[in-house]
Coordinates of C-alpha atoms and ligand atoms in Angstrom, one line a residue:
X1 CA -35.4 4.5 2.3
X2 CA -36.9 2.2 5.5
X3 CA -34.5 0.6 7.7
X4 CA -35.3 -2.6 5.9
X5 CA -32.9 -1.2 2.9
X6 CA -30.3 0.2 4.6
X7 CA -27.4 -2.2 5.2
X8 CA -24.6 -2.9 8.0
X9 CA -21.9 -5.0 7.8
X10 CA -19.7 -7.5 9.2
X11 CA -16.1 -8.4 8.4
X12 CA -14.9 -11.4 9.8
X13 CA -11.1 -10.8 10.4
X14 CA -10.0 -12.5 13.7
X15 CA -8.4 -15.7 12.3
X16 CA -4.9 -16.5 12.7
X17 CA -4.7 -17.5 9.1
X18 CA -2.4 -20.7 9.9
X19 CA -1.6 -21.5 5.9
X20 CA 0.1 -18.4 5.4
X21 CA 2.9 -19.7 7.7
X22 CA 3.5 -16.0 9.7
X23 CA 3.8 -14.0 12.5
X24 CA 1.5 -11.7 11.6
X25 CA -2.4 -11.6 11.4
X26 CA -3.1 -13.0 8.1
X27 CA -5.7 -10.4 7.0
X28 CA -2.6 -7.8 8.4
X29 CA -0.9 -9.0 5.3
X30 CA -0.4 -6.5 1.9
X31 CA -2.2 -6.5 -0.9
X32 CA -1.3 -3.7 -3.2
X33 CA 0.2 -1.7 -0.1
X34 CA -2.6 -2.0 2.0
X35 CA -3.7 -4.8 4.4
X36 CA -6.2 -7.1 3.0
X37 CA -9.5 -6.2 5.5
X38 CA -9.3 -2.5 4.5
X39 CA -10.6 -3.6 1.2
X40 CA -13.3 -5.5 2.6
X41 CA -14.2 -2.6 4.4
X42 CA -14.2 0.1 1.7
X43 CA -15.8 -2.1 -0.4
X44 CA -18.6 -2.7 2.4
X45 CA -18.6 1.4 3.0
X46 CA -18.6 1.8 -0.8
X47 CA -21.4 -0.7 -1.3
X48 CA -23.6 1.8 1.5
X49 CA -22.8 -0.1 4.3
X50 CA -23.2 2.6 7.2
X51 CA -21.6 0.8 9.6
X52 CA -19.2 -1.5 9.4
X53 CA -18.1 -4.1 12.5
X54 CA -14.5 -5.7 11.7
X55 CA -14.4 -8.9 14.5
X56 CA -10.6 -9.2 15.7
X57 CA -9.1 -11.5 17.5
X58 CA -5.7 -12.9 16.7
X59 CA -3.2 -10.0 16.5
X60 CA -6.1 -7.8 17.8
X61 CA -3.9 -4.6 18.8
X62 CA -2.1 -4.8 15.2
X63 CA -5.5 -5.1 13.3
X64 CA -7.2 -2.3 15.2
X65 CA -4.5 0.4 15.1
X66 CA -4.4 -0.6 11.2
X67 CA -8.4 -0.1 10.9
X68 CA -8.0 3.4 13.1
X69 CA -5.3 4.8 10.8
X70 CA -7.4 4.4 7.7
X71 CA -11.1 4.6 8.8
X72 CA -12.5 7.2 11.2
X73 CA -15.8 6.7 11.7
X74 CA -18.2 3.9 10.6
X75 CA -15.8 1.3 11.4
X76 CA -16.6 -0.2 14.8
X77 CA -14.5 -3.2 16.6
X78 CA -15.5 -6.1 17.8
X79 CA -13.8 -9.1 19.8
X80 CA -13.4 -12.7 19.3
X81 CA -11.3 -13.7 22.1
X82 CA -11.0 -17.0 21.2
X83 CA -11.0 -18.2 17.2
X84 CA -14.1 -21.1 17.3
X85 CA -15.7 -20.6 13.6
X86 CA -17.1 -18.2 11.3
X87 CA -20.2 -18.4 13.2
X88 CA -18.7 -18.0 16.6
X89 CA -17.0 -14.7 15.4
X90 CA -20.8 -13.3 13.7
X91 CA -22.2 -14.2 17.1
X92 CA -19.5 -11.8 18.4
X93 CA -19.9 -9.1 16.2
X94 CA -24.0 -9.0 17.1
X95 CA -23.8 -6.8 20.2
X96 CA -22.7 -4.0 18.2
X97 CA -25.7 -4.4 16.6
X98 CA -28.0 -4.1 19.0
X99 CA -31.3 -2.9 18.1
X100 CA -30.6 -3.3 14.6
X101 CA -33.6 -5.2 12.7
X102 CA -32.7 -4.1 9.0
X103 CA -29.7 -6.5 6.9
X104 CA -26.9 -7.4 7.4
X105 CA -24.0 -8.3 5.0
X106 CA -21.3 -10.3 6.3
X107 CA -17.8 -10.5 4.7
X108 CA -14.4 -12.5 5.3
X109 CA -11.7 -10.6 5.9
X110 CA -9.3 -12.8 3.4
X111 CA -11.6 -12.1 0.2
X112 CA -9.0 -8.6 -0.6
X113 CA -10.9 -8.2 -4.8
X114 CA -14.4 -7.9 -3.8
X115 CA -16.1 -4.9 -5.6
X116 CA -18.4 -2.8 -4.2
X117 CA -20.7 -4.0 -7.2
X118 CA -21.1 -7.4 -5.6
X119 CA -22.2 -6.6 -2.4
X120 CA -24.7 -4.0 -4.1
X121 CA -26.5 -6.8 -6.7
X122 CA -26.3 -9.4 -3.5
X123 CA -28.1 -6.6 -1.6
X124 CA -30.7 -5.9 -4.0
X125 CA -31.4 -9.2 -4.7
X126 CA -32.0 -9.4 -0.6
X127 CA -34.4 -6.9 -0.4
X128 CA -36.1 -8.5 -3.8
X129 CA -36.8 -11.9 -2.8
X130 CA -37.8 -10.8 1.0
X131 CA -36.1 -14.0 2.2
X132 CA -34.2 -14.2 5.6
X133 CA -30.5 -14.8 3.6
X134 CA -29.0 -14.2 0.1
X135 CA -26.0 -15.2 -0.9
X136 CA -23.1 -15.1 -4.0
X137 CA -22.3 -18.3 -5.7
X138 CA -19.6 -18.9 -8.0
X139 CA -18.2 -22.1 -10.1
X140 CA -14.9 -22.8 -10.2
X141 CA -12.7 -25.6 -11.9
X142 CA -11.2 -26.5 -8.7
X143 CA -13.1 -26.3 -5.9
X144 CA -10.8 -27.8 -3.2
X145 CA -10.8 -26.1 -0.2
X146 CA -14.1 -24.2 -0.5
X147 CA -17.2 -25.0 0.8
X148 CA -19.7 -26.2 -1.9
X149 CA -23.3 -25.2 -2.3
X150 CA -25.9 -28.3 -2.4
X151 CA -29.1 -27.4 -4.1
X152 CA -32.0 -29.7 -4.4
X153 CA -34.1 -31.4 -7.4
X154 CA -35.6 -28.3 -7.7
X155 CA -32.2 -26.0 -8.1
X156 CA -33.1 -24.4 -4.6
X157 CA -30.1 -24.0 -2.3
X158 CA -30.7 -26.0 0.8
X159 CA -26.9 -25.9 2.2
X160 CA -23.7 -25.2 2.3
X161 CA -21.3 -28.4 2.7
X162 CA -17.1 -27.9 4.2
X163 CA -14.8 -29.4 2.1
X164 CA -13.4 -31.6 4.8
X165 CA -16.7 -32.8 5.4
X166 CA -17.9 -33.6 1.9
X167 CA -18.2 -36.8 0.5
X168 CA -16.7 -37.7 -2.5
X169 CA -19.8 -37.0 -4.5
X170 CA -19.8 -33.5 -2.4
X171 CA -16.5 -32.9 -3.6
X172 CA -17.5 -33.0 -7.5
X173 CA -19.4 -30.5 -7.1
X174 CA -18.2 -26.9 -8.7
X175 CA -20.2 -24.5 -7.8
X176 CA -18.5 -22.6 -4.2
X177 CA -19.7 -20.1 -1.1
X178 CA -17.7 -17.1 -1.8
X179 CA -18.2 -16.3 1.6
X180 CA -20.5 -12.8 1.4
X181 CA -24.1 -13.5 2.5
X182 CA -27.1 -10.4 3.2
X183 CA -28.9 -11.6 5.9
X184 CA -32.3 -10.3 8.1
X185 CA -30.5 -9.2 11.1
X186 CA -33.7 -10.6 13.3
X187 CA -33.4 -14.3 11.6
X188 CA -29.6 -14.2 11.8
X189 CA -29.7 -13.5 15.8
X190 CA -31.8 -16.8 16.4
X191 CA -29.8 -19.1 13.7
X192 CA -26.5 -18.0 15.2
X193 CA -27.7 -19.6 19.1
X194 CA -28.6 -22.6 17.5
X195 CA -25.6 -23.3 16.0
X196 CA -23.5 -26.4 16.9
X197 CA -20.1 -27.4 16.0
X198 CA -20.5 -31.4 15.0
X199 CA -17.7 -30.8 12.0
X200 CA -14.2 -31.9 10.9
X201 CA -13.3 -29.0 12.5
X202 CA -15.5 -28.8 15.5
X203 CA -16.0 -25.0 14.6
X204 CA -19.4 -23.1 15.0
X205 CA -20.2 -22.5 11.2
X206 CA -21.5 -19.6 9.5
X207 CA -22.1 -21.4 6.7
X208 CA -24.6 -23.8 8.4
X209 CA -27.0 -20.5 9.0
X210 CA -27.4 -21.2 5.1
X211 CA -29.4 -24.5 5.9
X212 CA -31.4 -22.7 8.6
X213 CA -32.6 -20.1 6.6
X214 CA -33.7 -22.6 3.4
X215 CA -36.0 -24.1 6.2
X216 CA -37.5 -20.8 6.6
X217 CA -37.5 -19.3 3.4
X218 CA -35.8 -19.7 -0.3
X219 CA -32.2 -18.5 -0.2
X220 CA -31.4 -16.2 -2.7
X221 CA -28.4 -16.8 -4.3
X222 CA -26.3 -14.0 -7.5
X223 CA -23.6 -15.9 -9.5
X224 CA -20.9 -13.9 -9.6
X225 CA -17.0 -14.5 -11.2
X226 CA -15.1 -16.0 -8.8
X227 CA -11.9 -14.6 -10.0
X228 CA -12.9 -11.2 -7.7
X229 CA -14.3 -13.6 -4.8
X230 CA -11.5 -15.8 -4.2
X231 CA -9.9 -15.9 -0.5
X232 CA -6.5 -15.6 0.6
X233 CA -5.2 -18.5 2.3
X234 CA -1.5 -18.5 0.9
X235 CA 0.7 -16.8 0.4
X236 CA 0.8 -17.9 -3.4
X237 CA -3.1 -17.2 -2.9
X238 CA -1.8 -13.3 -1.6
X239 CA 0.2 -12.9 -4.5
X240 CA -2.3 -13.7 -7.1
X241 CA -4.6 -11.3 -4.9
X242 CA -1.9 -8.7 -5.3
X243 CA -1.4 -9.2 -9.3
X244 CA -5.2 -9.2 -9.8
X245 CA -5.5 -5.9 -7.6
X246 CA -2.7 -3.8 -9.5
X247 CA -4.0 -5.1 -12.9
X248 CA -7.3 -3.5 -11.5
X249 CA -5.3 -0.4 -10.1
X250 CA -3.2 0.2 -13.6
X251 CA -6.5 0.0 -15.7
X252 CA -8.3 2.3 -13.7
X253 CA -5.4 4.8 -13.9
X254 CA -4.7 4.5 -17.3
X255 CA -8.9 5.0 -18.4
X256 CA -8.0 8.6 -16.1
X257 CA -5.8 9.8 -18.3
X258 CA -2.4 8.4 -17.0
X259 CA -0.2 7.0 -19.7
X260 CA 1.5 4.0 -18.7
X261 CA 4.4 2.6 -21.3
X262 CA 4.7 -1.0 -19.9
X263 CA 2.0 -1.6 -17.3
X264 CA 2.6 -5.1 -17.1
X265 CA 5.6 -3.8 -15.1
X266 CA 4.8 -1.0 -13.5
X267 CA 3.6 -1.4 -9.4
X268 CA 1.1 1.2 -8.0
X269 CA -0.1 0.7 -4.9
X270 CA -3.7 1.3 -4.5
X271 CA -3.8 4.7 -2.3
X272 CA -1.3 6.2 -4.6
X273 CA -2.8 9.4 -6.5
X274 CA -2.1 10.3 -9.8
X275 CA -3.7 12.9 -12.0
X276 CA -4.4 13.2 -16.0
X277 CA -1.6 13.2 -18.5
X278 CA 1.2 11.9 -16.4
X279 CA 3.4 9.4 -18.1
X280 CA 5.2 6.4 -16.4
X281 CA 7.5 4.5 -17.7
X282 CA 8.7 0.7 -17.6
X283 CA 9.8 -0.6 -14.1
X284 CA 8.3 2.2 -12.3
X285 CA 7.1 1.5 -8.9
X286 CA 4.4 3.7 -6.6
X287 CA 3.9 3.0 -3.2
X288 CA 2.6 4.5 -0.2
X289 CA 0.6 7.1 -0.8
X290 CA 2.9 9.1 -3.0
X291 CA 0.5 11.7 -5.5
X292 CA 2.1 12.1 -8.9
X293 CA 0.8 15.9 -10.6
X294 CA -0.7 16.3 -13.8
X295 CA 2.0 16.3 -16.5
X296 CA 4.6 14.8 -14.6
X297 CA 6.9 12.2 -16.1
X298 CA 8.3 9.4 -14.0
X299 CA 10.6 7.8 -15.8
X300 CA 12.9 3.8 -16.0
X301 CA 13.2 2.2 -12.9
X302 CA 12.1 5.5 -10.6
X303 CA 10.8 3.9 -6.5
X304 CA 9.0 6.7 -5.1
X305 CA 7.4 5.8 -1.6
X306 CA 5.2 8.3 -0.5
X307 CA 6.5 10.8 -2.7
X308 CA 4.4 13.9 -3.6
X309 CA 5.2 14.9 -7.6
X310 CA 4.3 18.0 -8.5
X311 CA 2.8 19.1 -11.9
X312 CA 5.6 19.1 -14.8
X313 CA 8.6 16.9 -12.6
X314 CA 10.3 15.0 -14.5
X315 CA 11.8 12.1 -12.3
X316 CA 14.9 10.8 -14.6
X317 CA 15.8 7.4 -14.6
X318 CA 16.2 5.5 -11.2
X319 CA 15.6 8.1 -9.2
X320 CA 14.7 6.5 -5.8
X321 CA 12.6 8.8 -3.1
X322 CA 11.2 8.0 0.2
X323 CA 8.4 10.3 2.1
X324 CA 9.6 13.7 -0.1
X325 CA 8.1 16.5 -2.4
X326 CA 9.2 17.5 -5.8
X327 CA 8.8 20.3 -7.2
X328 CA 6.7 22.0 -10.5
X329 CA 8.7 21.2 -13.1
X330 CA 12.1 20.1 -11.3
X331 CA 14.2 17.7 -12.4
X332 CA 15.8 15.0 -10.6
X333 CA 18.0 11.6 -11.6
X334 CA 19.3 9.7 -13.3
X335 CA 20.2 8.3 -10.0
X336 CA 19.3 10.5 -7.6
X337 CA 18.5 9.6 -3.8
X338 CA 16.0 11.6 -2.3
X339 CA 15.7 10.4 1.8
X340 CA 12.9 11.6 3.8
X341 CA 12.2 15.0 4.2
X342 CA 13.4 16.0 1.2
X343 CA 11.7 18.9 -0.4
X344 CA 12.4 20.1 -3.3
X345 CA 11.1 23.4 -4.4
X346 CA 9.9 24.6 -8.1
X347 CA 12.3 24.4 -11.0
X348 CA 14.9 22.6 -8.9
X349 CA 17.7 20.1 -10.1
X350 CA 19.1 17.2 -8.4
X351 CA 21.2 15.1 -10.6
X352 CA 23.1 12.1 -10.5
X353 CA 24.8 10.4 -7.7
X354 CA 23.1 12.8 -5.9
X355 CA 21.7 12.2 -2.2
X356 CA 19.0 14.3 0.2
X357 CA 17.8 13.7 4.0
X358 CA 16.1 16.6 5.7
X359 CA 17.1 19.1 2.9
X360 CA 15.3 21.8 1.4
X361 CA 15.7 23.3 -1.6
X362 CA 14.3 26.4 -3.1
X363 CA 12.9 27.6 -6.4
X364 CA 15.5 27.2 -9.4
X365 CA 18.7 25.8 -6.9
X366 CA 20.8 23.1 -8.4
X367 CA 23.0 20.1 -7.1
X368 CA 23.6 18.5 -10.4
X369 CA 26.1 15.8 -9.5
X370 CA 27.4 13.9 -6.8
X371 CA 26.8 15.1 -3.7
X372 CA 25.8 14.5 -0.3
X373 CA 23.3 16.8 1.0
X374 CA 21.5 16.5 4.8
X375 CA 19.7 18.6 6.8
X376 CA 20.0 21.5 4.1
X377 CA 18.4 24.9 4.1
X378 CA 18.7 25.9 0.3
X379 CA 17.5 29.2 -0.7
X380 CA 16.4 30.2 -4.2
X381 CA 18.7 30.1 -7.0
X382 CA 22.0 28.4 -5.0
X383 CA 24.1 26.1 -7.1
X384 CA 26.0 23.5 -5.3
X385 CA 28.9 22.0 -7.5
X386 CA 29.9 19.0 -7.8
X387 CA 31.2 16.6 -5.4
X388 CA 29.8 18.9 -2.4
X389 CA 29.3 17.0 0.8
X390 CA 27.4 18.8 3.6
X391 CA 29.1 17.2 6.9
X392 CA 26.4 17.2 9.2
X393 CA 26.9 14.5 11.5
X394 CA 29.5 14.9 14.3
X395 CA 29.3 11.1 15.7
X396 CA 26.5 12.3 18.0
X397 CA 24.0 15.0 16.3
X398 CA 22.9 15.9 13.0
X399 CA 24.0 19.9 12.1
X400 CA 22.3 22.2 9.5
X401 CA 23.6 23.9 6.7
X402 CA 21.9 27.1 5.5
X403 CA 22.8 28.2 1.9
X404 CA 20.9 31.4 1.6
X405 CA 19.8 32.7 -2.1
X406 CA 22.2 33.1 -4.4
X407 CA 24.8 31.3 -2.9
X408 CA 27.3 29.8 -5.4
X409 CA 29.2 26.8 -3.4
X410 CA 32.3 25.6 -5.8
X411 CA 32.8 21.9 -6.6
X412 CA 34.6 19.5 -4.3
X413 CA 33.5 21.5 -1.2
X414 CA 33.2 20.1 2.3
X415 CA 30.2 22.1 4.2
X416 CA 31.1 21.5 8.4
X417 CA 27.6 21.9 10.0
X418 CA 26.4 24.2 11.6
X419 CA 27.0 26.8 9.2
X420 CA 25.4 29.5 7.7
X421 CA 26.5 30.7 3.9
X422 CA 25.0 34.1 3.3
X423 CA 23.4 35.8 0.2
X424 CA 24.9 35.5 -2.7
X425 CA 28.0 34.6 -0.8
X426 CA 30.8 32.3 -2.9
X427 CA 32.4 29.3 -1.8
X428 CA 36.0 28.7 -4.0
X429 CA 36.6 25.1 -5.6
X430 CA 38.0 22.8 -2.9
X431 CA 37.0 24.5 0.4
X432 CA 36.4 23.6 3.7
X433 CA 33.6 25.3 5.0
X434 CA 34.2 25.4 8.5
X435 CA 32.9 28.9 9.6
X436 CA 29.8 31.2 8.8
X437 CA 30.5 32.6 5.1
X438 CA 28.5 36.3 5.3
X439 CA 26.6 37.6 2.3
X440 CA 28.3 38.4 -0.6
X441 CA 31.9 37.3 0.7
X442 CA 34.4 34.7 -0.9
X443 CA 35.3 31.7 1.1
X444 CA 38.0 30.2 0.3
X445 CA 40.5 28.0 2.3
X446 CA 42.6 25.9 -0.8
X447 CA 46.1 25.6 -0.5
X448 CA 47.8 28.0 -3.2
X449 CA 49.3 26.1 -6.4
X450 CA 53.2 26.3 -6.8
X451 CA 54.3 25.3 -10.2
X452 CA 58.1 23.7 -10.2
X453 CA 59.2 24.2 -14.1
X454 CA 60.7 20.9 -15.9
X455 CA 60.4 19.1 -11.9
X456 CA 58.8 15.9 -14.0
X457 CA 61.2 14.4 -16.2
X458 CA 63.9 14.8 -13.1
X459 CA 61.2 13.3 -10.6
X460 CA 61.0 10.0 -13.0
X461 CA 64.7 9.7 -13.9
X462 CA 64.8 9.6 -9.8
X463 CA 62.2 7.4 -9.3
X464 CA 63.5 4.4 -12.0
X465 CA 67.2 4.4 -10.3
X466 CA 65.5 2.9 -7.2
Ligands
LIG1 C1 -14.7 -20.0 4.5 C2 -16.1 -20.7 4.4 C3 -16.2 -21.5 3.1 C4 -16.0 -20.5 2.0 C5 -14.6 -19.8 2.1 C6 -14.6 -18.6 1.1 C7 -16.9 -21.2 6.7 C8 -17.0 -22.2 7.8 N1 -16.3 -21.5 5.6 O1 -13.8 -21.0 4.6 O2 -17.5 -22.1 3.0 O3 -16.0 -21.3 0.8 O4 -14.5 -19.1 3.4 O5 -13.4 -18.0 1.1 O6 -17.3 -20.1 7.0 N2 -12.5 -16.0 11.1 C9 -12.8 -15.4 12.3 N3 -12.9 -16.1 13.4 C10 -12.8 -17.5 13.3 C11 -12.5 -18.1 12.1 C12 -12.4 -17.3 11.0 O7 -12.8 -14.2 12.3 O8 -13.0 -18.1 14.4 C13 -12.2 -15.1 9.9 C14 -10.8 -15.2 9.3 O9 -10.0 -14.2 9.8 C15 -11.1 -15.1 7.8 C16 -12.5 -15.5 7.6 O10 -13.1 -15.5 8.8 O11 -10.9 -13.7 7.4 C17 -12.6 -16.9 6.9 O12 -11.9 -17.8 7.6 P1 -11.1 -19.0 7.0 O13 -10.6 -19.9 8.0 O14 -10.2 -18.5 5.9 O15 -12.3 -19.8 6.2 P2 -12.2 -20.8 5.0 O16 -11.7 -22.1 5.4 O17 -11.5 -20.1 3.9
LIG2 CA1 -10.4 -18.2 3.7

């Protein structure tokens, strides 16, 4: 492979993105749980891009720390202090790409559906036709608001033509610049200083680097379906982007071996990881970058955000868990609450009405109904009875409770942290747990039961006289 076939690319992401009415950077904004210009720039990566430079500018801080938490290397920045065009913000971008004579792909930051394969086929067809640019094209049955491709007599493309500045004959045209061009780096760097900015908009144009390079050369151009090209400039636009991305997301689980009952409502993000023969059911939603194991069923209405699933866990029924792990083959739900930092070990049982923060639980322990457990240290094979609340804030810090293995705690039981309940140790129905329990001892702190024969009948007599 020459220089002349590998590729670099640029992602134009420095906008403000004024139509989506928002505080934040438009390209900032989620599409299947991850801002929109990382999947321009995995797909630019993907496509064999070996370097990618994202141009920022509006939000800059916010859209580099989001680039630095999901791309280590390849990903370079550059700045756009000030938004004046597309072509303003390549010309930005070119210093990082000094020395660089090979192509170059440039992408928009807004376009979240491009696949890899497009920029591959637009690259090939680049190094095919030897011309100084190559571009995608796409028709669409309503064009407003792109910018339209004019071709002459002979079908050749000789520009690209702004909405606001078409005429009305412009306008009738269908066929639209997706926005994703392979240029010769070398033919690029002298179009881009000849740019000028007589527009509606009074921008520096990428698209008029198109007209440039048709002087010089034929410009290449691959029809592609504009269904995967379209930008974001909404947010009606984001929310299409978003359905079209999870319909892509749920197919490509499902053809790995994931059964999914009703995937027309079922919400996985896209850096959520599930392996073969896991079942999800209706009204299931998977964000973050929760992993679901092999086998594992997540059942009606379960929200797991970042939630690891182990192999065999069977998530019941509205079982809602943030930043946790579940166990092989535990059980949780219907209606359990798992907070962050919950970690449930192998074989485990949390049941219903049944909350977690900061709690671990060991291989086979069980807290199958209503209860309230935070910052928990659960041995193996502990069962917590019902209605068990571990008190572990005081008003001013959180407390720990250790249960150690073994340990039986009784239903109805209040667990004051800090306290340690030894091995095997028992806690009676109805205590207060306000003291270290040792192993193997019986706590219990319930008022004794007096029983006052025939009291009841008297008692009511009493009570109606009043
Ligand atoms: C652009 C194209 C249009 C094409 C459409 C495809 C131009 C002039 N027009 O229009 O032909 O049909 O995309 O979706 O290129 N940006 C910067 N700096 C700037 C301006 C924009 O980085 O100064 C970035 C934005 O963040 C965005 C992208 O470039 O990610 C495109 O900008 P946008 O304003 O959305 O262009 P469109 O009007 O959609
Ligand atoms: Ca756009």
């Amino acid at each position: 492979m020459t220089v002349r076939d590998e590729l670099v690319a640029i992602v134009l992401a420095a906008g403000q993105g004024t139509r989506m009415k928002s505080d934040r950077p438009k390209v900032l904004h989620e599409v299947a749980g991850r801002p929109m210009v990382a999947f321009a720039v995995e797909a630019a990566i993907r496509a064999g891009a070996k370097e990618v430079v994202v141009v920022v500018g509006h939000g800059r801080e916010d859209v580099e720390a989001a680039l630095g938490e999901r791309f280590s290397s390849g990903v370079r920045i550059a700045v756009q202090a000030e938004q004046r065009g597309t072509g303003h913000a390549v010309r930005c971008a070119m210093p990082a790409l000094e020395g660089w004579d090979g192509r170059v792909v440039i992408l928009y930051g807004d376009c979240p559906l491009v696949p890899a394969q497009a920029i591959e086929a637009l690259h090939a067809a680049s190094r095919l036709s030897g011309g100084p640019l190559a571009m995608l094209t796409a028709e669409l049955d309503d064009p407003t608001g792109y910018g339209r491709i004019l071709r002459d007599g002979g079908g050749r493309v000789v520009a690209i033509r702004e909405h606001r500045d078409c005429t009305g004959e412009e306008r009738r045209i269908r066929e639209v610049n997706p926005g994703i061009y392979a240029v010769d780096a070398a033919f690029l760097r002298g179009a881009l200083d000849r740019l000028g900015s007589d527009n509606a908009q009074g921008e520096l144009y990428l698209t008029d680097v198109v007209a440039m390079a048709a002087e010089e050369g034929a410009v290449a151009s691959v029809p592609w379906d504009m269904a995967v090209l379209r930008g974001v400039n909404d947010r009606w636009e984001l929310a299409e982007a978003d359905r079209g991305m999870r319909e892509r997301i749920l197919r490509a689980h499902a053809r790995e071996g994931v059964t999914l009952r009703a995937p027309w409502a079922t919400f996985i993000d896209a850096d959520v990881r599930i392996e073969p023969d896991a079942v999800i059911e209706p009204g299931v939603v998977l964000r973050g970058r929760s992993v679901i194991g092999a086998g594992a069923r997540v059942d009606v209405g379960c929200v797991l955000d970042n939630v690891t699933v182990a192999a065999g866990a069977w998530l019941k029924p509205y079982t809602v868990a943030t930043d946790s792990a579940v166990g092989e083959r535990a059980q949780t739900g219907p209606f359990s609450h798992l907070r962050p930092a919950t970690d449930l070990g192998p074989d485990t049982r949390v049941g219903n009405f049944v909350e977690t923060k900061k709690t671990r639980m060991g291989r086979g322990s069980k807290a199958n109904h209503l209860a309230y457990l935070g910052d928990g240290q659960i041995g193996e094979d502990v069962n917590v009875g019902a209605g068990t609340i571990f008190c572990n804030y005081d008003g001013y810090q959180k407390h720990t409770t250790v249960l150690e293995d073994g340990a039986f705690v009784g239903s109805d039981s209040q667990i004051v942290a800090p306290v340690t309940i030894g091995k095997g140790a028992y806690v009676g129905t109805g205590t207060t747990v306000t003291r270290d329990v040792p192993a193997d001892a019986l706590a219990i702190s319930r008022v004794k039961q007096v029983n006052k024969e025939g009291y009841a009948s008297r008692l009511r007599a009493r009570l109606k006289k009043k």
